[in-house]
Amino acid sequence: MSKPRLASIWLDGCSGCHMSLIDLDDQLFALAEKVDVVFGPLVDTKEFPEGVDITLVEGAVSTDEDHEVIKLIRQRTKYLVALGDCAVTTNIPGMRNSSGTQEMLQGVYPEAPAWTDDLPKLQRALPLHAVVKVDVHLPGCPPPPEMFFAVIAALLEDRIPDVQNQVRFGM
Amino acid sequence: MNATSVRIVTLKIDDRELSAREDRTILEVARENQLDIPTLCHLDGLSSSGACRLCLVEITGIRRLLPACVTTVGEGMEVYTNTPRIQHYRKLILELLFSERNHVCSVCVSNGQCELQELARKLGVDHVHYPYLMPELPVDASNPRFVVDHNRCILCGRCTRACDEIEGAHTWDMRGRGIETRVITDFSDPWGASSTCTGCGKCVHVCPTGALSEKGRSVAEMVKHKHFMPYLTLMRKEQS
Amino acid sequence: MTPEELHDLCTQEQEAAEQYPHHLYVCSSDPKSILAKDLRQEIKKRDKEKTICVHEVGFMGLGAEEPIVRVEPQQVYYQRVGAEDIDALFDSLDSGKSIERLACETLPELLKHQRLVVLDKNDRINPNRIEDYIACGGYQALMRALTEQSPAQVLEEITQSGLRGRGGAGFPTGLKWNLVAKAQGEKKYVVCNADEGDPGAFMDRMILECNPHRVLEGMLLAGYAVGASQGYIYIRAEYPLAIKRLRLAIKQAQRLGLLGHRIGEVGFDFNIELRLGAGAFVCGEETALLGSIAGRRGTPRPRPPYPAERGLWNAPTLINNVETFANIAPIMKHGSAWFANIGTEKSKGTKVFALAGRVTYTGLVEVPMGVPLRDIIFKLGGGIPNHCEFKAVQTGGPSGGCIPAEHLDISVDYDSLAQVGSIMGSGGMIIMDETSCMVDVAKFFMAFCCEESCGKCIPCRVGTSQMYHILQRITNGQGTLYDLELLEELCDVMQNTSLCGLGQTAPNPLLSTLRFFRHEYLAHILDKQCPAKVCKIHKVMEAVS
């Protein structure tokens, strides 16, 4: 029997949540025994595969591409985990929402207005649950490593983990 | 107040039989008995305003939920402080607060020290299902020692009460209505231009979030000391 | 002034009026109208100063057709009388033949269906003349109470009458007065809430503009009954004419010794001052209002303690609405049994309603409690103009609800209105026809509450804003079914956790439209269509923003 399939993706975030995942250190071996990592920044697969059991999503939904990707992921995933504050609250990517995308782009690329045409089509940053159904919210910037393990373990048993009191927004 | 004329009443809070002076509030009695009721606008040493609605409790026989911070105990009262109905509303109220302004904990001076952040953890708010309103709000750093970041303000009114009731300066107040309400110094002048502010810093230390902070503090560095408020009130009373 | 002096003044005025064979009562709520002035000039020109008397009155009962002139003793009404009609008017007085082209047949018909208690005799009283009010028996109830009745007897009379507060909630007035009377305190206050702010409501403004003395007399009686010596009228600054007339009325009453020291030559002192509101709707909430009078920011505080216990400057305070006070003198004059005979079992007396919106005759009407809603709209309001179809009536302002056609036959009283998800409120009625979109109506009221929320408590401050944004999405054609769930959840949290009445009742217009007009919400969300063609649905769905 094949092992449960785990995927992860990094949308509009800083990769800190994935770093936190790596901070599991030697527990990573235990995790690797339980699941197959089938997609993610650490895996060289171009297309998001079908039949994924758990997908960890880091980052806010920010661009046209993000919208497309996350909808596909939702279709192909059993349990979707919003990983970290950017996915849960939009966090820092969401700070541009107050002043608007255009103003931010011009602030960042004042010298090369033509070049901005080739940038991803930025939209208002949205939390994951505003776009697709989310099964587990795991806030934190980043969430503590030990919570990854607990959440994945629970989902492998088809249990929605209760993260109350154990995580919070921010660090 | 003449202490001898105050009656002692017996009541039940969360099925615990308690007795208390009849002039005490449900919140005071509950906390004296290690029963925690969440609050944001209330602070020991300041008057209560009943604004944040987090301390709402159920009282048998009363249909409306009542704020524990201003409701005094009564003989035979049966109070429930943590029913599913109350938990439900408390979570929604906190979510509304988070949706109102830009509360980005990860880059806040009060990260890890913040009462709002901590309450969200305690009450199990793991995400906000209301759309974020994301207003564009200013930061006033005109005061040489302190900063007010309106993005983090929850309008609890502690700063206004501390300034008025304890310091006696009444530099802080509110302006505007509804979602446009803002805390202001003097007549909405920059804090640095205030002619009434004594610079005592009490407002900063009673502020539950990162809205008021000392200058030069970076993320998670703003530790607040608010427990001296009751002593100040007591001392003022003894002096007068 | 003694009761005898008051009586003499009354007779004197009545006798003076009887000297004239002709009386012209002129009504125009337009303060710029110079019709009465023109008429007086013409009288002078025609040398008829001894035979024709012109009275300017504030209320006749048909605002839509003003200026209206009533000719007495013939009881003939003329509508839309202009300067060009003056000659014809005088000719008709001479000839005794009425002018057909000006005849107003609607008004007598409308008055037939009404029962005037609060507005009674307002069509004979010049609001600028205290003598007119006295000639109609004004201040006699006060004098009799001061000289013949104890405060307890006044309290008993009001309690027995069954009068309930006309400000909206319908709290029994007698009970409230008793609470204040019994409350411990050296100083007590009587406050009149004239901060009428519901969109489409103008009952209190009209009552004060047309007959300020009736309200003053009610406050005086209240002061006597509860043991207060100071009264305040908290009136919104947007009512300049009412303020002007109240100021004049207070001065006149002081001059005649009906306000001030030793009123009625007995040991009763009472003064009334005005306080002007700066335009915050929430200041109609009693604790916010009292805060505002005391000079603080107008925000509600939790009750208890109620104002009856701790109100203005922590003193026991009686606070009633304008119309409630306007009911007091008639009750004291005719007795509680007379009053209790009008209306229904639980809602006594009459109620003044302000009809606005898509109805033929907009303006004030006064009817006994319990009349069918249909009669108010179709008999007194003359139905919907331009052959349009009635859709809903909004009662109770931002705290009330929209009542659809299927409930038009309910009786208008506190309890029946509550049963269909609305409230009596202060008496505003906005009538809507097929050209109104009910989602848009809900959005209008939510925008109002959002702007007028004081910002103190979280559910109201953020809840109204969230709901307004959701409604905006729906009316833009960007709403989802999940938005309806969110709306209902927000309504529930606001009703149950808001600090004051404003927040607790702000969901009502939304909830009632969701209940009776859910299909219109669904049309916006699912079909991307506004059935009334009011909302501009964006053809191209923009990406979620």
mmCIF file of C-alpha atoms in Angstrom, chain C residues 136-395:
data_model
loop_
_atom_site.group_PDB
_atom_site.id
_atom_site.type_symbol
_atom_site.label_atom_id
_atom_site.label_comp_id
_atom_site.label_asym_id
_atom_site.label_seq_id
_atom_site.Cartn_x
_atom_site.Cartn_y
_atom_site.Cartn_z
ATOM 1 C CA CYS C 136 -58.110 76.803 23.595
ATOM 2 C CA GLY C 137 -57.944 75.811 27.252
ATOM 3 C CA GLY C 138 -54.176 75.558 27.460
ATOM 4 C CA TYR C 139 -52.390 75.460 30.844
ATOM 5 C CA GLN C 140 -55.687 74.798 32.616
ATOM 6 C CA ALA C 141 -54.716 71.204 33.310
ATOM 7 C CA LEU C 142 -51.506 72.472 34.903
ATOM 8 C CA MET C 143 -53.280 75.034 37.028
ATOM 9 C CA ARG C 144 -55.805 72.509 38.212
ATOM 10 C CA ALA C 145 -53.094 70.013 39.085
ATOM 11 C CA LEU C 146 -51.116 72.626 41.003
ATOM 12 C CA THR C 147 -54.064 73.870 43.011
ATOM 13 C CA GLU C 148 -56.334 70.861 43.360
ATOM 14 C CA GLN C 149 -54.250 67.719 42.883
ATOM 15 C CA SER C 150 -51.288 66.238 44.682
ATOM 16 C CA PRO C 151 -48.295 64.975 42.708
ATOM 17 C CA ALA C 152 -49.412 61.468 43.635
ATOM 18 C CA GLN C 153 -52.781 62.114 42.028
ATOM 19 C CA VAL C 154 -51.114 63.267 38.816
ATOM 20 C CA LEU C 155 -48.960 60.122 38.836
ATOM 21 C CA GLU C 156 -52.042 58.006 39.375
ATOM 22 C CA GLU C 157 -53.884 59.674 36.504
ATOM 23 C CA ILE C 158 -51.011 59.114 34.084
ATOM 24 C CA THR C 159 -50.591 55.519 35.244
ATOM 25 C CA GLN C 160 -54.303 54.836 34.860
ATOM 26 C CA SER C 161 -54.335 56.299 31.367
ATOM 27 C CA GLY C 162 -52.130 53.474 30.124
ATOM 28 C CA LEU C 163 -49.995 55.898 28.130
ATOM 29 C CA ARG C 164 -46.826 54.308 26.743
ATOM 30 C CA GLY C 165 -43.739 56.180 25.631
ATOM 31 C CA ARG C 166 -44.025 57.506 22.099
ATOM 32 C CA GLY C 167 -40.289 57.560 21.428
ATOM 33 C CA GLY C 168 -40.187 54.028 20.159
ATOM 34 C CA ALA C 169 -39.900 51.412 22.857
ATOM 35 C CA GLY C 170 -43.343 51.954 24.353
ATOM 36 C CA PHE C 171 -42.337 51.839 28.015
ATOM 37 C CA PRO C 172 -45.326 52.600 30.293
ATOM 38 C CA THR C 173 -45.108 56.306 31.056
ATOM 39 C CA GLY C 174 -46.794 56.104 34.448
ATOM 40 C CA LEU C 175 -44.321 53.473 35.601
ATOM 41 C CA LYS C 176 -41.388 55.616 34.525
ATOM 42 C CA TRP C 177 -42.773 58.682 36.301
ATOM 43 C CA ASN C 178 -43.325 56.655 39.456
ATOM 44 C CA LEU C 179 -39.735 55.416 39.383
ATOM 45 C CA VAL C 180 -38.417 58.970 39.183
ATOM 46 C CA ALA C 181 -40.856 60.201 41.822
ATOM 47 C CA LYS C 182 -39.715 57.470 44.215
ATOM 48 C CA ALA C 183 -36.011 57.822 43.463
ATOM 49 C CA GLN C 184 -33.887 59.394 46.192
ATOM 50 C CA GLY C 185 -32.306 62.680 45.279
ATOM 51 C CA GLU C 186 -32.390 66.321 46.258
ATOM 52 C CA LYS C 187 -32.425 67.481 42.699
ATOM 53 C CA LYS C 188 -34.342 65.828 39.875
ATOM 54 C CA TYR C 189 -34.631 66.641 36.211
ATOM 55 C CA VAL C 190 -37.225 66.369 33.498
ATOM 56 C CA VAL C 191 -35.818 65.979 30.004
ATOM 57 C CA CYS C 192 -37.704 66.155 26.749
ATOM 58 C CA ASN C 193 -36.128 64.134 23.974
ATOM 59 C CA ALA C 194 -36.631 66.154 20.795
ATOM 60 C CA ASP C 195 -33.658 64.634 18.994
ATOM 61 C CA GLU C 196 -35.871 63.163 16.318
ATOM 62 C CA GLY C 197 -33.534 61.581 13.816
ATOM 63 C CA ASP C 198 -35.243 58.713 11.998
ATOM 64 C CA PRO C 199 -35.122 59.233 8.253
ATOM 65 C CA GLY C 200 -38.623 60.205 7.122
ATOM 66 C CA ALA C 201 -39.889 61.112 10.590
ATOM 67 C CA PHE C 202 -41.044 64.621 11.444
ATOM 68 C CA MET C 203 -43.782 64.204 14.052
ATOM 69 C CA ASP C 204 -41.872 65.825 16.878
ATOM 70 C CA ARG C 205 -40.708 68.692 14.724
ATOM 71 C CA MET C 206 -44.288 69.423 13.675
ATOM 72 C CA ILE C 207 -45.632 69.115 17.213
ATOM 73 C CA LEU C 208 -43.055 71.601 18.450
ATOM 74 C CA GLU C 209 -43.456 73.933 15.509
ATOM 75 C CA CYS C 210 -47.233 73.938 15.683
ATOM 76 C CA ASN C 211 -47.865 74.036 19.373
ATOM 77 C CA PRO C 212 -44.797 74.236 21.607
ATOM 78 C CA HIS C 213 -46.880 75.117 24.652
ATOM 79 C CA ARG C 214 -48.564 71.739 24.772
ATOM 80 C CA VAL C 215 -45.134 70.151 25.257
ATOM 81 C CA LEU C 216 -44.129 72.742 27.857
ATOM 82 C CA GLU C 217 -47.331 72.077 29.779
ATOM 83 C CA GLY C 218 -46.660 68.336 29.675
ATOM 84 C CA MET C 219 -43.158 68.878 31.042
ATOM 85 C CA LEU C 220 -44.468 71.159 33.786
ATOM 86 C CA LEU C 221 -46.978 68.538 34.848
ATOM 87 C CA ALA C 222 -44.221 65.935 34.825
ATOM 88 C CA GLY C 223 -41.991 68.184 36.905
ATOM 89 C CA TYR C 224 -44.758 68.654 39.432
ATOM 90 C CA ALA C 225 -45.520 64.934 39.546
ATOM 91 C CA VAL C 226 -41.964 63.694 40.030
ATOM 92 C CA GLY C 227 -40.665 66.608 42.106
ATOM 93 C CA ALA C 228 -38.303 68.212 39.621
ATOM 94 C CA SER C 229 -37.660 71.901 39.246
ATOM 95 C CA GLN C 230 -35.554 71.937 36.134
ATOM 96 C CA GLY C 231 -36.372 70.738 32.652
ATOM 97 C CA TYR C 232 -34.298 70.460 29.513
ATOM 98 C CA ILE C 233 -35.424 70.089 25.955
ATOM 99 C CA TYR C 234 -32.754 68.375 23.920
ATOM 100 C CA ILE C 235 -33.532 69.361 20.367
ATOM 101 C CA ARG C 236 -31.503 68.847 17.247
ATOM 102 C CA ALA C 237 -30.008 71.977 15.751
ATOM 103 C CA GLU C 238 -31.391 70.955 12.353
ATOM 104 C CA TYR C 239 -34.806 72.168 13.551
ATOM 105 C CA PRO C 240 -34.292 75.947 13.560
ATOM 106 C CA LEU C 241 -37.962 76.852 13.324
ATOM 107 C CA ALA C 242 -38.949 74.568 16.191
ATOM 108 C CA ILE C 243 -36.094 76.016 18.246
ATOM 109 C CA LYS C 244 -37.172 79.583 17.490
ATOM 110 C CA ARG C 245 -40.759 78.856 18.444
ATOM 111 C CA LEU C 246 -39.766 76.976 21.586
ATOM 112 C CA ARG C 247 -37.551 79.846 22.705
ATOM 113 C CA LEU C 248 -40.398 82.273 22.176
ATOM 114 C CA ALA C 249 -42.854 79.946 23.932
ATOM 115 C CA ILE C 250 -40.568 79.627 26.953
ATOM 116 C CA LYS C 251 -40.223 83.418 27.150
ATOM 117 C CA GLN C 252 -43.974 83.897 26.914
ATOM 118 C CA ALA C 253 -44.652 81.294 29.566
ATOM 119 C CA GLN C 254 -42.088 82.935 31.835
ATOM 120 C CA ARG C 255 -43.678 86.333 31.262
ATOM 121 C CA LEU C 256 -47.086 85.009 32.284
ATOM 122 C CA GLY C 257 -45.659 83.207 35.293
ATOM 123 C CA LEU C 258 -46.324 79.772 33.850
ATOM 124 C CA LEU C 259 -42.636 78.962 34.077
ATOM 125 C CA GLY C 260 -40.221 80.065 36.752
ATOM 126 C CA HIS C 261 -40.778 80.774 40.414
ATOM 127 C CA ARG C 262 -43.995 79.938 42.294
ATOM 128 C CA ILE C 263 -46.043 78.870 39.320
ATOM 129 C CA GLY C 264 -49.772 79.225 39.925
ATOM 130 C CA GLU C 265 -48.904 81.141 43.096
ATOM 131 C CA VAL C 266 -48.210 77.828 44.810
ATOM 132 C CA GLY C 267 -44.853 76.547 45.895
ATOM 133 C CA PHE C 268 -43.894 75.014 42.558
ATOM 134 C CA ASP C 269 -40.793 76.215 40.723
ATOM 135 C CA PHE C 270 -39.943 74.963 37.283
ATOM 136 C CA ASN C 271 -37.678 76.197 34.540
ATOM 137 C CA ILE C 272 -37.026 74.859 31.079
ATOM 138 C CA GLU C 273 -33.872 75.313 29.056
ATOM 139 C CA LEU C 274 -33.027 74.244 25.543
ATOM 140 C CA ARG C 275 -30.000 72.179 24.643
ATOM 141 C CA LEU C 276 -29.152 71.852 20.967
ATOM 142 C CA GLY C 277 -27.886 68.565 19.588
ATOM 143 C CA ALA C 278 -25.097 68.698 17.049
ATOM 144 C CA GLY C 279 -26.592 66.136 14.727
ATOM 145 C CA ALA C 280 -25.649 62.733 16.121
ATOM 146 C CA PHE C 281 -28.510 60.267 15.762
ATOM 147 C CA VAL C 282 -27.265 58.275 18.735
ATOM 148 C CA CYS C 283 -27.961 61.249 21.012
ATOM 149 C CA GLY C 284 -31.612 60.216 20.798
ATOM 150 C CA GLU C 285 -30.572 57.269 22.979
ATOM 151 C CA GLU C 286 -31.316 58.437 26.484
ATOM 152 C CA THR C 287 -27.964 57.872 28.176
ATOM 153 C CA ALA C 288 -26.098 59.409 25.226
ATOM 154 C CA LEU C 289 -28.519 62.328 25.279
ATOM 155 C CA LEU C 290 -27.926 62.944 28.975
ATOM 156 C CA GLY C 291 -24.176 62.751 28.406
ATOM 157 C CA SER C 292 -24.493 65.300 25.655
ATOM 158 C CA ILE C 293 -26.508 67.684 27.835
ATOM 159 C CA ALA C 294 -23.802 67.399 30.463
ATOM 160 C CA GLY C 295 -21.232 68.401 27.839
ATOM 161 C CA ARG C 296 -19.661 65.028 27.188
ATOM 162 C CA ARG C 297 -19.291 63.055 23.980
ATOM 163 C CA GLY C 298 -22.675 61.605 23.141
ATOM 164 C CA THR C 299 -22.137 57.903 23.653
ATOM 165 C CA PRO C 300 -24.490 55.521 25.411
ATOM 166 C CA ARG C 301 -23.470 53.891 28.660
ATOM 167 C CA PRO C 302 -24.684 50.541 29.941
ATOM 168 C CA ARG C 303 -27.982 50.493 31.793
ATOM 169 C CA PRO C 304 -28.739 49.843 34.657
ATOM 170 C CA PRO C 305 -28.522 52.252 36.368
ATOM 171 C CA TYR C 306 -31.407 53.740 34.435
ATOM 172 C CA PRO C 307 -31.772 57.511 34.178
ATOM 173 C CA ALA C 308 -34.732 57.311 36.582
ATOM 174 C CA GLU C 309 -32.156 56.329 39.193
ATOM 175 C CA ARG C 310 -29.016 58.049 37.965
ATOM 176 C CA GLY C 311 -29.433 60.356 35.032
ATOM 177 C CA LEU C 312 -28.369 63.899 34.378
ATOM 178 C CA TRP C 313 -25.406 64.729 36.650
ATOM 179 C CA ASN C 314 -26.242 61.462 38.437
ATOM 180 C CA ALA C 315 -29.588 62.843 39.620
ATOM 181 C CA PRO C 316 -32.871 60.982 39.062
ATOM 182 C CA THR C 317 -34.066 62.058 35.645
ATOM 183 C CA LEU C 318 -37.321 61.633 33.807
ATOM 184 C CA ILE C 319 -36.805 61.471 30.088
ATOM 185 C CA ASN C 320 -39.696 61.316 27.665
ATOM 186 C CA ASN C 321 -40.217 62.003 24.031
ATOM 187 C CA VAL C 322 -41.978 65.092 22.617
ATOM 188 C CA GLU C 323 -45.183 63.295 21.696
ATOM 189 C CA THR C 324 -45.381 61.637 25.107
ATOM 190 C CA PHE C 325 -45.267 65.038 26.796
ATOM 191 C CA ALA C 326 -47.816 66.367 24.301
ATOM 192 C CA ASN C 327 -50.246 63.685 25.507
ATOM 193 C CA ILE C 328 -50.016 64.693 29.165
ATOM 194 C CA ALA C 329 -52.118 67.872 29.238
ATOM 195 C CA PRO C 330 -55.029 66.261 27.333
ATOM 196 C CA ILE C 331 -54.966 63.301 29.730
ATOM 197 C CA MET C 332 -54.980 65.573 32.774
ATOM 198 C CA LYS C 333 -57.699 67.697 31.256
ATOM 199 C CA HIS C 334 -60.098 64.984 30.124
ATOM 200 C CA GLY C 335 -59.118 62.275 32.570
ATOM 201 C CA SER C 336 -57.411 58.930 32.287
ATOM 202 C CA ALA C 337 -60.642 57.070 31.569
ATOM 203 C CA TRP C 338 -61.270 59.216 28.506
ATOM 204 C CA PHE C 339 -57.769 58.505 27.240
ATOM 205 C CA ALA C 340 -57.847 54.805 28.039
ATOM 206 C CA ASN C 341 -61.003 54.550 25.993
ATOM 207 C CA ILE C 342 -59.084 55.398 22.849
ATOM 208 C CA GLY C 343 -56.966 52.733 21.212
ATOM 209 C CA THR C 344 -56.524 49.053 21.974
ATOM 210 C CA GLU C 345 -56.246 47.105 25.189
ATOM 211 C CA LYS C 346 -52.472 47.306 25.416
ATOM 212 C CA SER C 347 -51.841 50.412 23.316
ATOM 213 C CA LYS C 348 -53.886 53.316 24.581
ATOM 214 C CA GLY C 349 -54.536 56.639 22.983
ATOM 215 C CA THR C 350 -53.616 57.868 19.566
ATOM 216 C CA LYS C 351 -50.418 57.938 17.579
ATOM 217 C CA VAL C 352 -49.124 60.553 15.216
ATOM 218 C CA PHE C 353 -47.570 59.198 12.050
ATOM 219 C CA ALA C 354 -45.503 60.961 9.462
ATOM 220 C CA LEU C 355 -46.283 59.600 6.021
ATOM 221 C CA ALA C 356 -43.509 59.901 3.500
ATOM 222 C CA GLY C 357 -42.372 58.278 0.292
ATOM 223 C CA ARG C 358 -44.646 56.920 -2.410
ATOM 224 C CA VAL C 359 -47.979 57.989 -1.015
ATOM 225 C CA THR C 360 -50.412 60.580 -2.354
ATOM 226 C CA TYR C 361 -50.766 62.704 0.764
ATOM 227 C CA THR C 362 -47.519 62.983 2.639
ATOM 228 C CA GLY C 363 -47.563 64.608 6.054
ATOM 229 C CA LEU C 364 -48.847 64.039 9.563
ATOM 230 C CA VAL C 365 -51.884 62.031 10.559
ATOM 231 C CA GLU C 366 -53.146 61.131 14.005
ATOM 232 C CA VAL C 367 -55.193 57.994 14.509
ATOM 233 C CA PRO C 368 -56.313 55.864 17.427
ATOM 234 C CA MET C 369 -53.975 52.983 18.163
ATOM 235 C CA GLY C 370 -55.151 49.778 16.542
ATOM 236 C CA VAL C 371 -56.387 51.068 13.193
ATOM 237 C CA PRO C 372 -55.433 48.811 10.296
ATOM 238 C CA LEU C 373 -52.195 49.697 8.591
ATOM 239 C CA ARG C 374 -54.071 49.609 5.293
ATOM 240 C CA ASP C 375 -56.343 52.485 6.383
ATOM 241 C CA ILE C 376 -53.414 54.699 7.247
ATOM 242 C CA ILE C 377 -51.807 54.214 3.858
ATOM 243 C CA PHE C 378 -54.847 54.047 1.611
ATOM 244 C CA LYS C 379 -57.457 56.170 3.378
ATOM 245 C CA LEU C 380 -55.288 58.783 5.081
ATOM 246 C CA GLY C 381 -52.359 58.642 2.725
ATOM 247 C CA GLY C 382 -54.582 58.430 -0.345
ATOM 248 C CA GLY C 383 -52.820 55.316 -1.614
ATOM 249 C CA ILE C 384 -49.951 55.050 -4.057
ATOM 250 C CA PRO C 385 -49.760 57.707 -6.770
ATOM 251 C CA ASN C 386 -49.395 57.086 -10.522
ATOM 252 C CA HIS C 387 -51.282 53.773 -10.416
ATOM 253 C CA CYS C 388 -48.271 52.060 -8.933
ATOM 254 C CA GLU C 389 -48.426 48.989 -6.779
ATOM 255 C CA PHE C 390 -47.789 49.104 -3.033
ATOM 256 C CA LYS C 391 -44.752 47.072 -2.070
ATOM 257 C CA ALA C 392 -43.829 47.748 1.537
ATOM 258 C CA VAL C 393 -44.037 50.257 4.339
ATOM 259 C CA GLN C 394 -41.060 50.947 6.540
ATOM 260 C CA THR C 395 -42.023 51.799 10.107
#
